[in-house]
Short mmCIF file of C-alpha atoms and ligand atoms in Angstrom, two decimals:
data_model
loop_
_atom_site.label_atom_id
_atom_site.label_comp_id
_atom_site.label_asym_id
_atom_site.label_seq_id
_atom_site.Cartn_x
_atom_site.Cartn_y
_atom_site.Cartn_z
CA MET D 6 0.09 -0.03 -0.07
CA SER D 7 1.24 3.29 -0.76
CA PHE D 8 0.14 6.84 -0.23
CA PRO D 9 -2.87 7.63 0.10
CA GLN D 10 -3.55 4.42 1.91
CA SER D 11 -0.30 4.68 4.23
CA ARG D 12 0.75 7.63 5.74
CA MET D 13 3.71 7.34 8.12
CA ARG D 14 2.96 10.56 9.72
CA ARG D 15 -0.58 8.86 11.57
CA LEU D 16 1.76 7.31 14.14
CA ARG D 17 4.04 10.35 14.92
CA ARG D 18 0.88 12.68 15.53
CA THR D 19 1.52 12.48 19.23
CA GLU D 20 4.27 12.32 22.15
CA SER D 21 2.23 9.25 23.73
CA LEU D 22 2.09 7.38 20.07
CA ARG D 23 5.50 8.32 19.19
CA ALA D 24 6.78 6.67 22.82
CA LEU D 25 4.52 3.52 21.97
CA MET D 26 6.27 3.43 18.79
CA ARG D 27 9.91 3.82 20.04
CA GLU D 28 12.23 0.81 18.90
CA THR D 29 15.20 1.63 20.87
CA ALA D 30 15.62 2.96 24.45
CA VAL D 31 18.41 3.77 26.66
CA THR D 32 18.29 3.58 30.61
CA PRO D 33 20.86 4.72 32.92
CA GLY D 34 21.63 1.37 33.66
CA ASP D 35 23.17 0.51 30.20
CA LEU D 36 25.69 3.37 31.27
CA ILE D 37 28.90 3.10 32.49
CA HIS D 38 30.83 6.12 33.65
CA PRO D 39 34.71 6.11 33.28
CA ILE D 40 37.08 7.56 36.29
CA PHE D 41 40.32 8.73 36.37
CA LEU D 42 41.77 7.91 39.72
CA CYS D 43 44.73 10.14 40.68
CA PRO D 44 47.01 10.36 44.16
CA GLY D 45 45.91 12.79 46.78
CA ILE D 46 43.26 13.48 49.20
CA ALA D 47 40.43 15.99 47.68
CA VAL D 48 41.85 16.42 44.16
CA ARG D 49 38.89 17.02 42.07
CA ARG D 50 41.36 18.27 38.89
CA PRO D 51 39.69 19.65 35.76
CA VAL D 52 40.87 18.02 32.47
CA ALA D 53 40.99 21.13 30.17
CA SER D 54 39.99 19.05 26.52
CA MET D 55 36.99 17.34 28.52
CA PRO D 56 34.59 19.88 30.14
CA GLY D 57 33.19 18.24 33.18
CA VAL D 58 35.16 15.21 33.24
CA PHE D 59 37.92 15.32 36.50
CA ASN D 60 41.04 13.43 37.52
CA LEU D 61 39.72 12.26 40.60
CA SER D 62 41.02 11.37 44.29
CA ILE D 63 40.14 7.94 45.84
CA ASP D 64 37.87 9.85 48.19
CA GLU D 65 36.49 11.91 45.65
CA ALA D 66 35.95 8.74 43.55
CA VAL D 67 33.97 7.15 46.13
CA ARG D 68 31.78 10.13 46.42
CA GLU D 69 31.35 10.12 42.84
CA ALA D 70 30.61 6.22 43.11
CA GLU D 71 27.83 7.31 45.38
CA GLU D 72 26.17 9.67 43.05
CA ALA D 73 26.75 7.13 40.35
CA ALA D 74 24.51 4.66 42.20
CA ARG D 75 21.97 7.25 43.07
CA LEU D 76 21.56 7.77 39.34
CA GLY D 77 21.25 4.28 38.62
CA LEU D 78 23.68 4.11 36.32
CA GLY D 79 25.08 0.40 35.50
CA GLY D 80 28.92 0.77 36.24
CA LEU D 81 32.15 2.40 36.54
CA LEU D 82 35.07 2.46 34.14
CA LEU D 83 38.39 2.97 36.30
CA PHE D 84 41.49 4.12 34.88
CA GLY D 85 44.87 5.17 37.22
CA LEU D 86 47.40 8.08 37.11
CA PRO D 87 50.09 6.59 39.31
CA GLU D 88 52.44 8.45 41.33
CA SER D 89 55.45 7.62 38.89
CA LYS D 90 56.07 6.13 35.56
CA ASP D 91 58.68 3.29 34.41
CA GLU D 92 59.77 1.39 31.40
CA LEU D 93 57.69 -1.42 32.37
CA GLY D 94 54.90 0.04 33.82
CA SER D 95 54.86 -1.45 37.12
CA GLY D 96 52.29 0.77 38.55
CA ALA D 97 49.83 -1.08 36.60
CA TYR D 98 50.36 -4.42 38.41
CA ASP D 99 51.12 -3.16 41.97
CA ASP D 100 49.20 -4.26 44.55
CA GLU D 101 49.06 -1.20 46.06
CA GLY D 102 48.81 0.95 42.67
CA ILE D 103 46.34 3.64 42.76
CA VAL D 104 43.47 1.67 40.41
CA GLN D 105 43.87 -1.33 43.29
CA LEU D 106 43.68 1.31 45.89
CA GLY D 107 40.70 2.79 44.48
CA LEU D 108 39.00 -0.87 43.90
CA ARG D 109 39.45 -1.29 47.74
CA ALA D 110 38.27 1.96 48.73
CA LEU D 111 35.05 1.63 46.56
CA LYS D 112 34.49 -1.98 47.21
CA ALA D 113 34.25 -0.88 50.84
CA SER D 114 31.37 1.80 50.03
CA PRO D 115 28.02 0.76 49.91
CA ALA D 116 27.61 2.12 46.29
CA SER D 117 29.30 -0.51 44.80
CA LYS D 118 26.57 -3.22 45.55
CA LYS D 119 24.48 -1.38 42.94
CA LEU D 120 27.48 -0.70 40.28
CA VAL D 121 29.74 -3.19 38.45
CA LEU D 122 33.29 -1.92 38.67
CA ILE D 123 35.21 -2.62 35.68
CA ALA D 124 39.15 -2.19 35.66
CA ASP D 125 40.96 -0.72 32.34
CA VAL D 126 43.91 -3.24 31.72
CA CYS D 127 46.76 -1.49 30.10
CA LEU D 128 50.02 -0.21 30.67
CA CYS D 129 50.19 2.99 28.74
CA GLU D 130 49.03 4.96 31.90
CA TYR D 131 51.91 3.56 33.80
CA THR D 132 54.95 3.60 31.12
CA ASN D 133 57.22 6.07 30.64
CA HIS D 134 57.16 6.18 27.13
CA GLY D 135 53.51 6.14 27.11
CA HIS D 136 53.00 2.85 24.57
CA CYS D 137 50.75 0.00 25.41
CA GLY D 138 52.91 -2.63 26.06
CA LYS D 139 56.93 -3.85 26.65
CA VAL D 140 59.44 -1.42 24.44
CA ILE D 141 62.38 -2.75 22.82
CA GLU D 142 65.16 -1.78 20.71
CA THR D 143 65.88 -3.69 17.32
CA ALA D 144 68.09 -3.23 14.42
CA ASP D 145 65.13 -1.25 12.79
CA GLY D 146 64.33 0.90 15.58
CA TRP D 147 61.96 0.47 18.74
CA ILE D 148 58.95 -2.03 18.66
CA VAL D 149 56.16 -2.80 21.16
CA ASP D 150 56.92 -6.45 21.94
CA ASN D 151 53.83 -8.44 22.12
CA ASP D 152 54.87 -11.72 23.67
CA PRO D 153 56.84 -10.12 27.12
CA SER D 154 53.62 -7.80 27.50
CA LEU D 155 51.46 -10.48 27.97
CA ASP D 156 52.67 -11.70 31.35
CA LEU D 157 52.59 -7.70 32.62
CA LEU D 158 48.99 -7.52 31.22
CA ALA D 159 47.82 -10.91 33.00
CA ARG D 160 49.87 -9.92 36.19
CA THR D 161 47.77 -6.44 35.94
CA ALA D 162 44.36 -8.25 35.49
CA VAL D 163 44.88 -10.56 38.60
CA SER D 164 45.74 -7.71 40.59
CA GLN D 165 42.90 -5.86 39.92
CA ALA D 166 40.81 -8.91 40.57
CA LYS D 167 42.46 -9.32 43.75
CA ALA D 168 41.48 -5.94 44.69
CA GLY D 169 37.71 -6.02 43.91
CA ALA D 170 37.40 -5.54 40.35
CA ASP D 171 34.35 -7.45 39.23
CA VAL D 172 35.24 -7.48 35.59
CA VAL D 173 38.71 -6.87 33.79
CA ALA D 174 38.86 -4.99 30.37
CA PRO D 175 41.97 -5.27 28.32
CA SER D 176 42.36 -2.26 26.04
CA ASP D 177 46.31 -2.68 24.94
CA MET D 178 45.68 -4.74 21.79
CA MET D 179 48.35 -7.15 22.01
CA ASP D 180 47.69 -10.65 20.38
CA GLY D 181 46.91 -13.50 22.89
CA ARG D 182 46.09 -11.09 25.63
CA VAL D 183 42.84 -12.22 26.43
CA ALA D 184 43.98 -15.81 26.63
CA ALA D 185 46.80 -14.64 28.63
CA ILE D 186 44.54 -13.12 31.07
CA ARG D 187 42.24 -15.78 31.42
CA ARG D 188 44.82 -18.14 32.29
CA ALA D 189 46.33 -16.31 34.97
CA LEU D 190 42.81 -15.15 36.55
CA ASP D 191 41.74 -18.88 36.62
CA ALA D 192 45.31 -20.07 37.92
CA ALA D 193 44.66 -17.51 40.60
CA GLY D 194 41.35 -18.58 41.54
CA TYR D 195 39.67 -15.82 39.87
CA GLN D 196 37.15 -18.07 37.31
CA GLN D 197 34.23 -16.17 38.11
CA THR D 198 35.98 -12.84 36.86
CA PRO D 199 35.11 -11.95 33.43
CA ILE D 200 36.87 -10.33 30.69
CA LEU D 201 35.57 -7.50 28.72
CA SER D 202 37.97 -7.18 25.76
CA TYR D 203 37.87 -4.32 23.59
CA ALA D 204 38.20 -7.12 20.94
CA SER D 205 37.76 -3.84 18.25
CA LYS D 206 40.10 -1.01 18.70
CA PHE D 207 40.77 1.41 16.24
CA ALA D 208 43.87 3.84 15.95
CA SER D 209 41.69 6.85 16.55
CA ALA D 210 42.21 10.49 16.73
CA PHE D 211 39.29 10.50 18.76
CA TYR D 212 41.17 9.12 21.65
CA GLY D 213 43.20 12.61 21.86
CA PRO D 214 41.59 14.20 24.99
CA PHE D 215 41.83 10.96 26.92
CA ARG D 216 45.65 10.89 26.54
CA GLU D 217 45.42 14.46 28.42
CA ALA D 218 43.04 12.73 30.67
CA ALA D 219 44.90 9.54 31.54
CA ASP D 220 48.31 11.47 30.83
CA SER D 221 49.02 8.76 28.43
CA ALA D 222 50.21 10.16 25.21
CA PRO D 223 53.18 8.13 23.78
CA GLN D 224 56.03 9.69 24.03
CA PHE D 225 57.26 8.82 20.47
CA GLY D 226 55.77 7.28 17.51
CA ASP D 227 52.07 5.95 17.36
CA ARG D 228 49.85 3.15 18.10
CA LYS D 229 49.23 2.02 14.38
CA THR D 230 50.97 -1.19 15.04
CA TYR D 231 49.04 -2.49 17.81
CA GLN D 232 45.49 -0.84 17.11
CA MET D 233 43.64 -1.22 13.85
CA ASP D 234 43.51 0.57 10.62
CA GLY D 235 40.05 2.90 10.41
CA ALA D 236 39.46 1.68 7.03
CA ASN D 237 39.11 -2.09 8.09
CA LEU D 238 35.92 -3.80 9.00
CA ARG D 239 36.60 -7.56 7.92
CA GLU D 240 40.03 -7.03 10.50
CA ALA D 241 37.51 -5.94 13.01
CA LEU D 242 35.58 -9.23 12.77
CA ARG D 243 38.82 -11.26 12.82
CA GLU D 244 39.75 -9.54 16.04
CA ILE D 245 36.53 -10.11 17.39
CA SER D 246 36.36 -13.87 16.67
CA LEU D 247 39.84 -14.21 18.02
CA ASP D 248 39.18 -12.69 21.32
CA LEU D 249 35.92 -14.70 21.89
CA GLU D 250 37.83 -17.86 20.84
CA GLU D 251 40.50 -17.03 23.47
CA GLY D 252 37.92 -16.84 26.02
CA ALA D 253 36.20 -12.92 26.28
CA ASP D 254 33.12 -12.92 27.92
CA MET D 255 32.31 -9.71 26.41
CA ILE D 256 33.32 -7.26 23.97
CA LEU D 257 33.97 -3.55 23.75
CA MET D 258 33.76 -1.30 20.61
CA LYS D 259 35.74 1.46 20.05
CA PRO D 260 35.14 4.32 18.96
CA ALA D 261 31.49 4.27 18.71
CA MET D 262 29.71 7.15 16.48
CA PRO D 263 32.27 7.05 13.51
CA TYR D 264 32.25 3.18 13.60
CA LEU D 265 28.36 2.55 14.08
CA ASP D 266 28.58 -0.04 11.19
CA VAL D 267 31.33 -2.03 12.75
CA ILE D 268 29.06 -2.03 16.04
CA ARG D 269 26.18 -3.47 13.76
CA ALA D 270 28.51 -5.99 12.10
CA ALA D 271 29.50 -7.36 15.80
CA ARG D 272 26.04 -7.46 16.91
CA GLU D 273 25.38 -9.88 13.61
CA LEU D 274 28.45 -11.96 14.30
CA THR D 275 28.03 -12.59 18.09
CA GLY D 276 25.40 -13.03 20.57
CA VAL D 277 28.02 -12.27 23.38
CA PRO D 278 27.07 -8.98 25.27
CA ILE D 279 28.29 -5.82 23.38
CA GLY D 280 29.41 -2.79 24.52
CA ALA D 281 30.56 0.61 22.78
CA TYR D 282 32.74 3.32 24.28
CA GLN D 283 31.54 6.85 23.10
CA VAL D 284 35.35 8.06 23.21
CA SER D 285 36.99 11.33 24.88
CA GLY D 286 36.57 13.13 21.13
CA GLU D 287 33.26 12.05 20.75
CA TYR D 288 32.55 13.88 24.08
CA SER D 289 34.71 16.62 23.52
CA MET D 290 33.17 17.98 20.01
CA LEU D 291 30.13 17.66 21.55
CA GLN D 292 30.72 19.86 24.46
CA ALA D 293 32.48 22.17 22.35
CA ALA D 294 29.37 22.41 20.02
CA PHE D 295 27.42 22.84 23.37
CA GLN D 296 29.80 25.50 24.54
CA LYS D 297 29.29 27.67 21.12
CA GLY D 298 25.35 27.35 21.60
CA TRP D 299 25.45 25.48 18.24
CA LEU D 300 23.84 22.00 19.34
CA ASP D 301 21.18 21.44 22.12
CA PRO D 302 22.80 19.36 24.82
CA ASN D 303 19.77 17.56 25.94
CA ARG D 304 18.78 16.31 22.65
CA ALA D 305 22.11 15.72 21.27
CA ILE D 306 23.60 13.98 24.27
CA LEU D 307 20.74 11.29 24.15
CA GLU D 308 20.38 11.10 20.44
CA SER D 309 24.01 10.29 20.34
CA LEU D 310 23.50 7.19 22.95
CA VAL D 311 20.41 5.81 20.92
CA SER D 312 22.42 5.63 17.76
CA ILE D 313 24.81 3.41 19.59
CA ARG D 314 22.17 1.17 21.20
CA ARG D 315 20.29 0.91 17.89
CA ALA D 316 23.35 0.05 15.92
CA GLY D 317 23.41 -2.69 18.45
CA ALA D 318 25.31 -2.05 21.67
CA ASP D 319 23.88 -3.49 24.74
CA PHE D 320 25.86 -0.85 27.07
CA ILE D 321 27.73 2.25 26.48
CA VAL D 322 30.68 3.66 28.16
CA THR D 323 30.55 7.75 27.92
CA TYR D 324 31.32 10.50 29.70
CA PHE D 325 27.60 11.82 29.49
CA ALA D 326 26.68 8.92 31.49
CA LYS D 327 25.70 11.33 35.01
CA GLU D 328 24.13 13.98 32.36
CA ALA D 329 22.11 11.35 30.70
CA ALA D 330 20.73 9.64 33.49
CA LYS D 331 19.61 13.06 34.98
CA LEU D 332 17.88 13.66 31.62
CA LEU D 333 16.44 10.29 31.53
CA GLY D 334 15.06 10.34 35.34
C1 LIG L 17 44.29 2.69 26.97
C2 LIG L 17 42.72 3.51 26.59
C3 LIG L 17 42.82 4.35 25.43
C4 LIG L 17 41.40 4.79 25.76
C5 LIG L 17 40.97 3.51 26.56
N1 LIG L 17 41.76 2.86 27.07
C6 LIG L 17 43.72 5.37 24.92
C7 LIG L 17 44.22 4.95 23.64
O1 LIG L 17 44.07 3.61 23.64
O2 LIG L 17 45.22 5.42 23.34
C8 LIG L 17 40.90 6.27 25.14
C9 LIG L 17 39.31 5.97 25.78
C10 LIG L 17 38.66 7.49 25.21
O3 LIG L 17 39.38 8.27 24.31
O4 LIG L 17 37.91 7.97 25.93
N2 LIG L 17 44.83 2.00 26.13
#
């Protein structure tokens, strides 16, 4: 049937009709709030390129968690800015490291009963060179050496699980790290700790503001030998399949908005839960437009999140989590 029998506008006439017809929903429980833990007490240091995002000392992070729980958010994703950095990123797998101390404090708070505490597993915030694995010199110059990095990443995940992480989320993009982490968790008695693998992570300009927030910019070179080329969809699907074979319980897709087609393809490939990360650059460009008065924040925030859910993500890591929950509530 076509016009005039069919009139698409009939079902758009009132807000209640539109609400009944709505195919995709975002709820606060779908949203994960990223936290950047830093040393000190009562520190709430703004990140210049990410208005509304802060480096938080552990006491402040506990307060933030209480607010997140009140707002009904799904969980927190924890990053750490260590006291000092070294060649091998030892702060990442130190049982007294910033994320481990933060996890213990958060676990002791009643808010943690309502939140999933996810720990990002990576070395780039902890290495003095800012790369996500071990760097070695070869005849052809420096490389990020895959296999020796696996043990460091696995130790990081075990140390985080021991400190109370509900989920570990490797974001380093070394080959074989999911299997190495699974093996190490099981051997240490953490068979019940799930792995959320950043299976499909592209080398993206949109991580720029994060590297200021996490102080994790590479001091030389870039991440293109381990993160994926943005042009490659088939490669992303191979990465996902391999991570699932290695034992990933869930996958995280990143960035989100410039890669919605990849999220959709992942949804069609697998039945495992899929998260998407609306990354720092996606947040900052929207914030910049809000500051200029060029976009309506309330509408643009929710529209961006609905688009990611519609593409097929079950949950979303987003710096708008608190804001969005307030709008939804
Ligand atoms: C660590 C990591 C990064 C992000 C999440 N985990 C930075 C990177 O890969 O350079 C980016 C998140 C964001 O931009 O919000 N490897």
